[in-house]
Amino acid sequence: MVQDFATLKRIYNSFDPFRPLPAGDPAYVDCGEVRGDGDILVEVGREILYSDRMTCQLYAGHRGAGKSTELLRLEKFLDEQGCFVVYFAADEQDVDPEDTQYTDILLACTRHLLEALKDNASPVPLLDWLKSRWQDLKDFAPDISLETLSIEQQIPLFAKITANLRTVPSSRHKIRERVNPHTTTLIEALNQFITDAKKHLPPGYKQLVVIADNLDRIVPISQEDGRSNHDQIFIDRSEQLKALDCHLIYTVPISMVYSNRATDLRDIYGADAQVLPMIMVQTPDNQSYQRGIDKVMEVLQKRISQIDPHLSIRNLFEQPEALEKLCLMSGGHVRNLLLLMKEAIKYTDRLPIPNRALQRSISEARNTYRNTVYANEWQALAKVYYSKQIDNDEMHRALLFQRCILEYRYLDPEGGIKCWYDIHPLIKGITEFQDAFTELYPSYDELGTN
């Protein structure tokens, strides 16, 4: 029988890995000291507050590392500093990560700016643009007669178009085909709307900021010429991405930041993309890093403290060392940490969590990584584990995108930031990886698998 089913259920749901924490959430843990001393409020926020011109910044990191939580913190901080912030998670309503082009992003920005500021500015420039294109676009809203709609009724049509882009693959190509030749005029109309909106922002607001989150989830697709859809969006269309007359923050795939286009990104956007690394739970010489492990434990503790302040994460496991094992196996990746915890609870009938439940959670996650890695990638992973560095090639970028390789940062004694890489700890226990490592480094006698 399940012991205290209600408590187990609440603990299980407290580790939801797909819900970013809102700003000010008591479960939030500041992990900057074990993430290379990074702080989005300084690195991104101050760029906006200090700059006399409109800025366009890129923010990167592994999926599930906590970028959305940090961006929501930034949204609150900027709001308190007098910035009207329009934040949206692009993949929820506007774009399909499996098939995204620049036009989709522009239409998403248009839709969210219009919805957020329709009471502060005249939407007429955008609605006039829509009318000029309606003959081409009315197929996607066949039950609507634009001429009979009031201004207020016309505004949701942009949402209808982006919904078609997100959910109707058969419509996606047609919409792009009909909007692409007219993106310049759409940007002009949108900037007219933005200019008017900035003059009539609510009292206390002086700047306008757009945060387009979850664009880092756009799946990389290689083209015949060797370039990717990421290149087409963030390089080829960079002038359009930057063209909106407000401060802009776009999330970008981490593999893009470490591609051969990294210097192009710096030149185009005026600075390096800010990266949210993993929580460092191990050192580059494969030793446990207690400060990082303590931070990961704090992440777990704060979550269960919301259920019962007397609950201790250390008492939740059958054996004390099981908690440290969980922290190490997560690789300092927050979503992986929460997923491992949830799976272990799922296989638990009564507290404390038995070792077999945690081991099953780890084994199932390890099998997922085994299925992710191609046969020709095991030796590349072995080299990364040995050297703690990555090569600048398509294979390593793909492994970064898939979170098989993780990035870590720390401050050196002189205050400089050191960046290093490692394989996800779960991969060390996979036979194919161990065989590849032994083949390359037969004299290496340390390969912990946990």
Short mmCIF file of C-alpha atoms in Angstrom, two decimals:
data_model
loop_
_atom_site.label_atom_id
_atom_site.label_comp_id
_atom_site.label_asym_id
_atom_site.label_seq_id
_atom_site.Cartn_x
_atom_site.Cartn_y
_atom_site.Cartn_z
CA MET A 1 0.00 0.00 0.00
CA VAL A 2 1.09 3.54 -0.66
CA GLN A 3 2.02 5.36 2.53
CA ASP A 4 0.46 8.84 2.63
CA PHE A 5 -0.48 8.93 -1.05
CA ALA A 6 -1.42 12.62 -0.89
CA THR A 7 2.07 13.62 0.32
CA LEU A 8 3.81 11.53 -2.34
CA LYS A 9 1.61 13.11 -5.00
CA ARG A 10 2.40 16.64 -3.81
CA ILE A 11 6.13 15.88 -3.71
CA TYR A 12 5.95 14.37 -7.18
CA ASN A 13 4.26 17.47 -8.63
CA SER A 14 6.62 19.86 -6.85
CA PHE A 15 9.33 18.65 -9.22
CA ASP A 16 7.49 19.59 -12.42
CA PRO A 17 10.38 20.18 -14.87
CA PHE A 18 8.34 21.98 -17.51
CA ARG A 19 7.08 24.92 -15.45
CA PRO A 20 9.52 27.85 -15.30
CA LEU A 21 9.45 29.56 -11.94
CA PRO A 22 7.80 32.98 -11.98
CA ALA A 23 9.86 35.91 -10.72
CA GLY A 24 9.97 35.98 -6.93
CA ASP A 25 8.94 32.34 -6.53
CA PRO A 26 10.16 31.08 -3.13
CA ALA A 27 11.49 27.90 -4.80
CA TYR A 28 14.04 29.92 -6.82
CA VAL A 29 17.72 29.31 -6.06
CA ASP A 30 20.44 31.72 -7.21
CA CYS A 31 23.11 29.41 -8.68
CA GLY A 32 25.31 32.15 -10.13
CA GLU A 33 28.31 31.32 -7.93
CA VAL A 34 28.51 27.79 -9.38
CA ARG A 35 27.68 28.89 -12.92
CA GLY A 36 30.68 31.11 -13.52
CA ASP A 37 29.26 34.03 -11.52
CA GLY A 38 26.78 34.91 -14.29
CA ASP A 39 23.81 37.18 -13.63
CA ILE A 40 21.24 37.93 -16.33
CA LEU A 41 20.21 41.14 -14.56
CA VAL A 42 23.74 42.47 -15.04
CA GLU A 43 24.77 40.88 -18.32
CA VAL A 44 21.53 41.48 -20.23
CA GLY A 45 19.55 43.89 -18.08
CA ARG A 46 22.18 46.58 -17.71
CA GLU A 47 22.90 46.53 -21.44
CA ILE A 48 19.32 47.69 -21.92
CA LEU A 49 19.32 50.20 -19.08
CA TYR A 50 22.69 51.76 -19.94
CA SER A 51 22.38 51.89 -23.72
CA ASP A 52 21.36 55.07 -25.55
CA ARG A 53 20.30 53.01 -28.58
CA MET A 54 17.97 50.10 -29.12
CA THR A 55 19.71 46.80 -28.35
CA CYS A 56 19.24 43.28 -29.72
CA GLN A 57 20.70 40.55 -27.50
CA LEU A 58 20.93 36.78 -27.79
CA TYR A 59 20.52 34.44 -24.81
CA ALA A 60 21.56 30.79 -25.01
CA GLY A 61 21.89 27.67 -22.93
CA HIS A 62 20.92 24.02 -22.90
CA ARG A 63 17.21 23.28 -23.01
CA GLY A 64 15.96 22.82 -19.47
CA ALA A 65 18.90 24.64 -17.88
CA GLY A 66 16.61 27.35 -16.48
CA LYS A 67 16.68 30.07 -19.17
CA SER A 68 12.96 30.81 -18.97
CA THR A 69 13.13 31.17 -15.20
CA GLU A 70 16.02 33.62 -15.59
CA LEU A 71 14.20 35.55 -18.32
CA LEU A 72 11.14 35.89 -16.10
CA ARG A 73 13.42 37.31 -13.39
CA LEU A 74 14.76 39.73 -15.98
CA GLU A 75 11.23 40.71 -17.01
CA LYS A 76 10.37 41.65 -13.41
CA PHE A 77 13.66 43.50 -12.92
CA LEU A 78 13.22 45.55 -16.09
CA ASP A 79 9.61 46.29 -15.21
CA GLU A 80 10.77 47.70 -11.88
CA GLN A 81 13.29 49.86 -13.75
CA GLY A 82 10.62 51.44 -15.95
CA CYS A 83 10.64 49.10 -18.95
CA PHE A 84 7.37 47.85 -20.42
CA VAL A 85 8.20 44.20 -21.22
CA VAL A 86 6.40 42.00 -23.73
CA TYR A 87 7.47 38.43 -22.97
CA PHE A 88 6.26 35.38 -24.89
CA ALA A 89 7.26 31.73 -25.22
CA ALA A 90 7.27 31.37 -29.00
CA ASP A 91 6.78 27.61 -29.18
CA GLU A 92 3.57 27.61 -27.15
CA GLN A 93 1.31 29.36 -29.65
CA ASP A 94 3.32 30.79 -32.52
CA VAL A 95 6.05 28.57 -34.00
CA ASP A 96 6.71 24.89 -34.50
CA PRO A 97 10.30 24.13 -33.35
CA GLU A 98 10.50 21.35 -35.94
CA ASP A 99 9.86 23.83 -38.77
CA THR A 100 10.50 27.52 -38.10
CA GLN A 101 11.52 30.36 -40.38
CA TYR A 102 12.11 34.04 -39.80
CA THR A 103 8.63 35.02 -41.04
CA ASP A 104 7.07 32.99 -38.22
CA ILE A 105 9.09 34.93 -35.64
CA LEU A 106 8.19 38.31 -37.13
CA LEU A 107 4.48 37.43 -37.13
CA ALA A 108 4.77 36.21 -33.53
CA CYS A 109 6.38 39.50 -32.44
CA THR A 110 3.66 41.41 -34.28
CA ARG A 111 0.89 39.42 -32.66
CA HIS A 112 2.20 39.81 -29.08
CA LEU A 113 3.10 43.49 -29.40
CA LEU A 114 -0.33 44.23 -30.83
CA GLU A 115 -2.11 42.32 -28.08
CA ALA A 116 -0.04 43.91 -25.30
CA LEU A 117 -0.17 47.50 -26.57
CA LYS A 118 -3.47 47.80 -28.44
CA ASP A 119 -4.80 50.10 -25.70
CA ASN A 120 -1.70 52.33 -25.79
CA ALA A 121 -1.33 52.93 -29.51
CA SER A 122 -3.33 53.01 -32.71
CA PRO A 123 -3.28 49.60 -34.42
CA VAL A 124 -4.24 51.22 -37.73
CA PRO A 125 -0.78 50.86 -39.42
CA LEU A 126 -0.80 47.11 -38.80
CA LEU A 127 -4.43 46.68 -39.75
CA ASP A 128 -3.82 48.66 -42.95
CA TRP A 129 -0.97 46.27 -43.75
CA LEU A 130 -3.29 43.33 -43.07
CA LYS A 131 -5.94 44.81 -45.38
CA SER A 132 -3.39 45.26 -48.15
CA ARG A 133 -2.49 41.57 -47.88
CA TRP A 134 -5.95 40.21 -47.11
CA GLN A 135 -6.57 38.99 -50.63
CA ASP A 136 -3.58 36.66 -50.17
CA LEU A 137 -4.33 35.70 -46.56
CA LYS A 138 -8.10 35.38 -46.39
CA ASP A 139 -7.84 31.66 -47.27
CA PHE A 140 -6.61 31.09 -43.70
CA ALA A 141 -9.73 32.70 -42.22
CA PRO A 142 -12.37 31.83 -44.84
CA ASP A 143 -15.28 32.47 -42.49
CA ILE A 144 -14.26 36.11 -41.92
CA SER A 145 -15.12 39.19 -43.94
CA LEU A 146 -12.57 41.84 -43.04
CA GLU A 147 -14.75 44.68 -44.26
CA THR A 148 -17.47 43.92 -41.73
CA LEU A 149 -15.18 43.76 -38.70
CA SER A 150 -14.50 46.59 -36.28
CA ILE A 151 -10.90 47.51 -35.42
CA GLU A 152 -11.18 45.55 -32.17
CA GLN A 153 -12.38 42.49 -34.10
CA GLN A 154 -9.57 42.74 -36.67
CA ILE A 155 -6.78 42.64 -34.08
CA PRO A 156 -7.15 38.88 -33.28
CA LEU A 157 -6.59 38.02 -36.95
CA PHE A 158 -2.82 38.14 -36.41
CA ALA A 159 -3.25 35.49 -33.71
CA LYS A 160 -5.27 33.39 -36.16
CA ILE A 161 -2.46 33.56 -38.71
CA THR A 162 0.23 32.54 -36.18
CA ALA A 163 -2.02 29.73 -34.94
CA ASN A 164 -2.10 28.37 -38.49
CA LEU A 165 1.70 28.57 -38.63
CA ARG A 166 1.97 26.64 -35.38
CA THR A 167 -0.68 23.96 -35.80
CA VAL A 168 -1.47 23.56 -39.51
CA PRO A 169 1.60 22.32 -41.43
CA SER A 170 -0.25 22.43 -44.73
CA SER A 171 -0.84 26.17 -44.29
CA ARG A 172 2.67 27.03 -43.14
CA HIS A 173 4.34 27.17 -46.55
CA LYS A 174 1.48 29.12 -48.10
CA ILE A 175 1.48 31.76 -45.36
CA ARG A 176 5.24 32.25 -45.63
CA GLU A 177 5.06 32.38 -49.41
CA ARG A 178 2.50 35.18 -49.25
CA VAL A 179 4.05 37.15 -46.37
CA ASN A 180 7.80 36.81 -47.16
CA PRO A 181 7.84 39.37 -50.03
CA HIS A 182 6.17 41.89 -47.73
CA THR A 183 8.13 41.56 -44.48
CA THR A 184 9.78 44.95 -45.06
CA THR A 185 6.43 46.72 -45.18
CA LEU A 186 5.22 44.69 -42.16
CA ILE A 187 8.27 45.86 -40.17
CA GLU A 188 7.57 49.45 -41.23
CA ALA A 189 3.96 49.17 -40.06
CA LEU A 190 5.00 47.48 -36.83
CA ASN A 191 7.56 50.21 -36.11
CA GLN A 192 4.91 52.88 -36.66
CA PHE A 193 2.80 51.08 -34.09
CA ILE A 194 5.77 50.76 -31.70
CA THR A 195 6.69 54.44 -32.06
CA ASP A 196 3.16 55.46 -31.15
CA ALA A 197 3.06 52.97 -28.28
CA LYS A 198 6.30 54.27 -26.75
CA LYS A 199 4.78 57.76 -26.61
CA HIS A 200 1.79 56.45 -24.67
CA LEU A 201 3.24 53.83 -22.34
CA PRO A 202 1.59 53.60 -18.91
CA PRO A 203 2.90 56.08 -16.29
CA GLY A 204 6.37 55.23 -15.03
CA TYR A 205 7.45 53.35 -18.14
CA LYS A 206 10.18 54.77 -20.38
CA GLN A 207 11.33 51.88 -22.59
CA LEU A 208 9.82 48.98 -24.50
CA VAL A 209 11.41 45.51 -24.41
CA VAL A 210 10.43 42.34 -26.28
CA ILE A 211 11.62 38.94 -25.01
CA ALA A 212 11.07 36.06 -27.47
CA ASP A 213 11.72 32.90 -25.47
CA ASN A 214 12.12 29.25 -26.57
CA LEU A 215 13.56 30.03 -30.01
CA ASP A 216 16.53 27.97 -28.79
CA ARG A 217 14.30 24.92 -29.31
CA ILE A 218 14.31 25.33 -33.09
CA VAL A 219 15.65 22.03 -34.37
CA PRO A 220 18.75 22.40 -36.57
CA ILE A 221 18.22 21.38 -40.19
CA SER A 222 21.21 21.25 -42.53
CA GLN A 223 20.81 22.54 -46.07
CA GLU A 224 22.49 21.19 -49.19
CA ASP A 225 25.04 24.01 -49.12
CA GLY A 226 26.17 23.01 -45.62
CA ARG A 227 24.42 25.89 -43.91
CA SER A 228 21.51 25.44 -41.51
CA ASN A 229 18.12 26.93 -40.80
CA HIS A 230 19.76 28.54 -37.76
CA ASP A 231 22.10 30.42 -40.12
CA GLN A 232 19.15 31.54 -42.22
CA ILE A 233 17.23 32.89 -39.22
CA PHE A 234 19.91 34.44 -37.01
CA ILE A 235 22.50 35.42 -39.66
CA ASP A 236 20.75 35.94 -42.99
CA ARG A 237 17.73 37.60 -41.41
CA SER A 238 19.61 39.40 -38.66
CA GLU A 239 18.88 42.87 -40.00
CA GLN A 240 15.16 42.14 -39.87
CA LEU A 241 15.46 40.56 -36.40
CA LYS A 242 17.15 43.74 -35.19
CA ALA A 243 14.88 46.13 -37.09
CA LEU A 244 12.11 46.58 -34.52
CA ASP A 245 12.30 49.95 -32.79
CA CYS A 246 12.57 48.57 -29.25
CA HIS A 247 14.96 46.55 -27.14
CA LEU A 248 14.97 42.88 -28.18
CA ILE A 249 16.07 39.63 -26.56
CA TYR A 250 15.94 36.39 -28.55
CA THR A 251 16.87 32.99 -27.20
CA VAL A 252 19.17 31.17 -29.63
CA PRO A 253 20.22 27.49 -29.89
CA ILE A 254 23.42 26.86 -27.93
CA SER A 255 24.82 24.96 -30.93
CA MET A 256 24.63 28.24 -32.90
CA VAL A 257 26.79 30.02 -30.33
CA TYR A 258 29.53 27.41 -30.76
CA SER A 259 29.34 27.16 -34.52
CA ASN A 260 31.74 28.65 -37.05
CA ARG A 261 29.32 31.58 -37.20
CA ALA A 262 30.05 32.69 -33.62
CA THR A 263 32.19 35.63 -34.71
CA ASP A 264 29.48 36.62 -37.19
CA LEU A 265 26.96 36.68 -34.36
CA ARG A 266 29.25 38.90 -32.29
CA ASP A 267 29.79 41.30 -35.19
CA ILE A 268 26.10 41.41 -36.08
CA TYR A 269 24.62 41.75 -32.60
CA GLY A 270 27.45 43.77 -31.07
CA ALA A 271 28.34 41.32 -28.29
CA ASP A 272 28.68 37.64 -27.53
CA ALA A 273 25.48 35.78 -26.79
CA GLN A 274 24.99 35.40 -23.05
CA VAL A 275 25.07 31.72 -22.07
CA LEU A 276 23.50 30.02 -19.05
CA PRO A 277 25.84 27.09 -18.25
CA MET A 278 25.22 24.04 -16.08
CA ILE A 279 25.55 24.02 -12.31
CA MET A 280 29.07 22.71 -11.79
CA VAL A 281 28.71 19.49 -9.76
CA GLN A 282 32.10 18.10 -10.84
CA THR A 283 35.46 19.68 -11.52
CA PRO A 284 37.36 19.38 -14.82
CA ASP A 285 39.49 16.65 -13.22
CA ASN A 286 36.37 14.53 -12.53
CA GLN A 287 36.16 15.22 -8.79
CA SER A 288 32.90 16.00 -7.02
CA TYR A 289 32.40 19.74 -6.51
CA GLN A 290 30.69 20.14 -3.16
CA ARG A 291 29.61 23.76 -3.59
CA GLY A 292 27.75 22.80 -6.76
CA ILE A 293 26.26 19.67 -5.21
CA ASP A 294 25.03 21.75 -2.27
CA LYS A 295 23.34 24.15 -4.70
CA VAL A 296 21.59 21.30 -6.49
CA MET A 297 20.43 19.95 -3.13
CA GLU A 298 19.11 23.43 -2.31
CA VAL A 299 17.09 23.39 -5.56
CA LEU A 300 15.43 20.16 -4.39
CA GLN A 301 15.02 21.31 -0.80
CA LYS A 302 13.26 24.54 -1.70
CA ARG A 303 10.77 22.63 -3.82
CA ILE A 304 9.71 20.26 -1.06
CA SER A 305 9.77 23.04 1.53
CA GLN A 306 6.77 24.51 -0.28
CA ILE A 307 4.88 21.35 0.70
CA ASP A 308 6.10 21.04 4.27
CA PRO A 309 8.85 23.24 5.75
CA HIS A 310 9.77 20.36 8.06
CA LEU A 311 10.55 17.97 5.20
CA SER A 312 14.28 17.45 4.57
CA ILE A 313 15.56 16.34 1.19
CA ARG A 314 18.30 14.41 3.00
CA ASN A 315 15.71 12.28 4.77
CA LEU A 316 13.76 11.59 1.60
CA PHE A 317 16.15 8.84 0.45
CA GLU A 318 16.80 5.40 1.85
CA GLN A 319 20.53 6.08 2.02
CA PRO A 320 22.26 9.49 2.35
CA GLU A 321 24.67 8.79 -0.52
CA ALA A 322 21.73 8.30 -2.88
CA LEU A 323 21.01 12.04 -2.80
CA GLU A 324 24.55 12.92 -3.86
CA LYS A 325 24.36 10.29 -6.59
CA LEU A 326 21.20 11.93 -7.92
CA CYS A 327 22.89 15.35 -7.95
CA LEU A 328 25.93 14.01 -9.81
CA MET A 329 23.87 12.06 -12.34
CA SER A 330 21.90 15.20 -13.22
CA GLY A 331 25.08 16.84 -14.48
CA GLY A 332 23.88 20.07 -12.88
CA HIS A 333 21.13 20.25 -15.51
CA VAL A 334 18.01 21.43 -13.66
CA ARG A 335 15.41 19.73 -15.86
CA ASN A 336 17.29 16.43 -15.79
CA LEU A 337 17.53 16.74 -12.00
CA LEU A 338 13.77 17.23 -11.66
CA LEU A 339 12.97 14.47 -14.15
CA LEU A 340 15.19 11.99 -12.30
CA MET A 341 13.54 12.96 -9.03
CA LYS A 342 10.02 12.58 -10.44
CA GLU A 343 10.78 9.18 -11.93
CA ALA A 344 12.27 7.95 -8.65
CA ILE A 345 9.14 9.05 -6.78
CA LYS A 346 6.94 7.35 -9.38
CA TYR A 347 8.51 4.01 -8.48
CA THR A 348 8.18 4.68 -4.74
CA ASP A 349 5.32 3.22 -2.67
CA ARG A 350 6.43 4.63 0.65
CA LEU A 351 9.04 7.08 1.85
CA PRO A 352 11.98 7.11 2.03
CA ILE A 353 12.73 6.62 -1.67
CA PRO A 354 14.38 3.19 -2.03
CA ASN A 355 17.68 2.82 -3.86
CA ARG A 356 16.08 0.59 -6.49
CA ALA A 357 13.61 3.36 -7.42
CA LEU A 358 16.42 5.89 -7.91
CA GLN A 359 18.48 3.36 -9.87
CA ARG A 360 15.52 2.61 -12.15
CA SER A 361 15.09 6.33 -12.76
CA ILE A 362 18.77 6.64 -13.67
CA SER A 363 18.73 3.53 -15.88
CA GLU A 364 15.74 4.70 -17.89
CA ALA A 365 17.28 8.13 -18.45
CA ARG A 366 20.54 6.46 -19.46
CA ASN A 367 18.70 4.38 -22.07
CA THR A 368 17.29 7.58 -23.54
CA TYR A 369 20.80 8.91 -24.03
CA ARG A 370 21.95 5.61 -25.51
CA ASN A 371 19.23 5.91 -28.13
CA THR A 372 20.15 9.53 -28.84
CA VAL A 373 23.80 8.93 -29.75
CA TYR A 374 24.77 7.67 -33.21
CA ALA A 375 27.37 4.92 -33.55
CA ASN A 376 29.97 7.29 -35.00
CA GLU A 377 29.59 9.72 -32.07
CA TRP A 378 30.82 7.55 -29.19
CA GLN A 379 34.49 8.26 -29.85
CA ALA A 380 33.79 11.99 -30.10
CA LEU A 381 32.16 11.81 -26.67
CA ALA A 382 35.12 9.85 -25.31
CA LYS A 383 37.48 12.59 -26.50
CA VAL A 384 35.35 15.29 -24.85
CA TYR A 385 35.36 13.40 -21.55
CA TYR A 386 39.14 13.07 -21.73
CA SER A 387 40.00 16.60 -22.89
CA LYS A 388 37.06 18.64 -21.53
CA GLN A 389 37.02 20.52 -24.83
CA ILE A 390 34.93 20.35 -28.01
CA ASP A 391 35.75 20.61 -31.69
CA ASN A 392 34.05 23.22 -33.84
CA ASP A 393 32.17 20.90 -36.15
CA GLU A 394 28.64 19.78 -36.91
CA MET A 395 28.88 16.61 -34.82
CA HIS A 396 29.81 18.44 -31.62
CA ARG A 397 27.22 21.12 -32.22
CA ALA A 398 24.56 18.43 -32.59
CA LEU A 399 25.72 16.77 -29.36
CA LEU A 400 25.49 20.15 -27.59
CA PHE A 401 21.97 20.68 -28.91
CA GLN A 402 20.97 17.19 -27.72
CA ARG A 403 22.51 17.83 -24.26
CA CYS A 404 24.93 14.92 -24.60
CA ILE A 405 27.70 17.49 -24.09
CA LEU A 406 27.25 20.06 -21.34
CA GLU A 407 28.98 23.39 -20.79
CA TYR A 408 30.35 24.54 -17.42
CA ARG A 409 32.01 27.75 -16.27
CA TYR A 410 33.96 28.91 -13.23
CA LEU A 411 35.92 31.96 -12.12
CA ASP A 412 39.69 31.63 -12.03
CA PRO A 413 41.68 33.26 -9.18
CA GLU A 414 42.17 36.42 -11.26
CA GLY A 415 38.45 36.84 -11.89
CA GLY A 416 38.41 35.55 -15.45
CA ILE A 417 35.78 33.08 -16.66
CA LYS A 418 36.96 29.61 -17.63
CA CYS A 419 34.73 27.52 -19.86
CA TRP A 420 34.94 23.73 -20.13
CA TYR A 421 32.81 20.85 -21.42
CA ASP A 422 31.94 17.36 -20.36
CA ILE A 423 29.65 14.57 -21.43
CA HIS A 424 26.39 14.12 -19.56
CA PRO A 425 27.25 11.91 -16.55
CA LEU A 426 24.58 9.38 -17.51
CA ILE A 427 26.57 8.57 -20.65
CA LYS A 428 29.54 7.29 -18.64
CA GLY A 429 27.54 4.21 -17.68
CA ILE A 430 26.74 3.23 -21.28
CA THR A 431 28.67 0.24 -22.60
CA GLU A 432 29.21 1.77 -26.07
CA PHE A 433 30.82 4.83 -24.50
CA GLN A 434 33.02 2.75 -22.21
CA ASP A 435 34.20 0.62 -25.14
CA ALA A 436 35.02 3.70 -27.22
CA PHE A 437 36.88 5.31 -24.33
CA THR A 438 38.90 2.18 -23.57
CA GLU A 439 39.83 1.85 -27.24
CA LEU A 440 41.11 5.43 -27.39
CA TYR A 441 42.72 5.60 -23.92
CA PRO A 442 43.62 2.04 -22.83
CA SER A 443 45.95 3.24 -20.08
CA TYR A 444 43.40 5.54 -18.45
CA ASP A 445 42.33 3.80 -15.24
CA GLU A 446 39.53 6.10 -14.00
CA LEU A 447 36.09 5.98 -15.53
CA GLY A 448 33.41 6.21 -12.89
CA THR A 449 30.03 5.01 -14.10
CA ASN A 450 27.84 5.34 -10.97
#
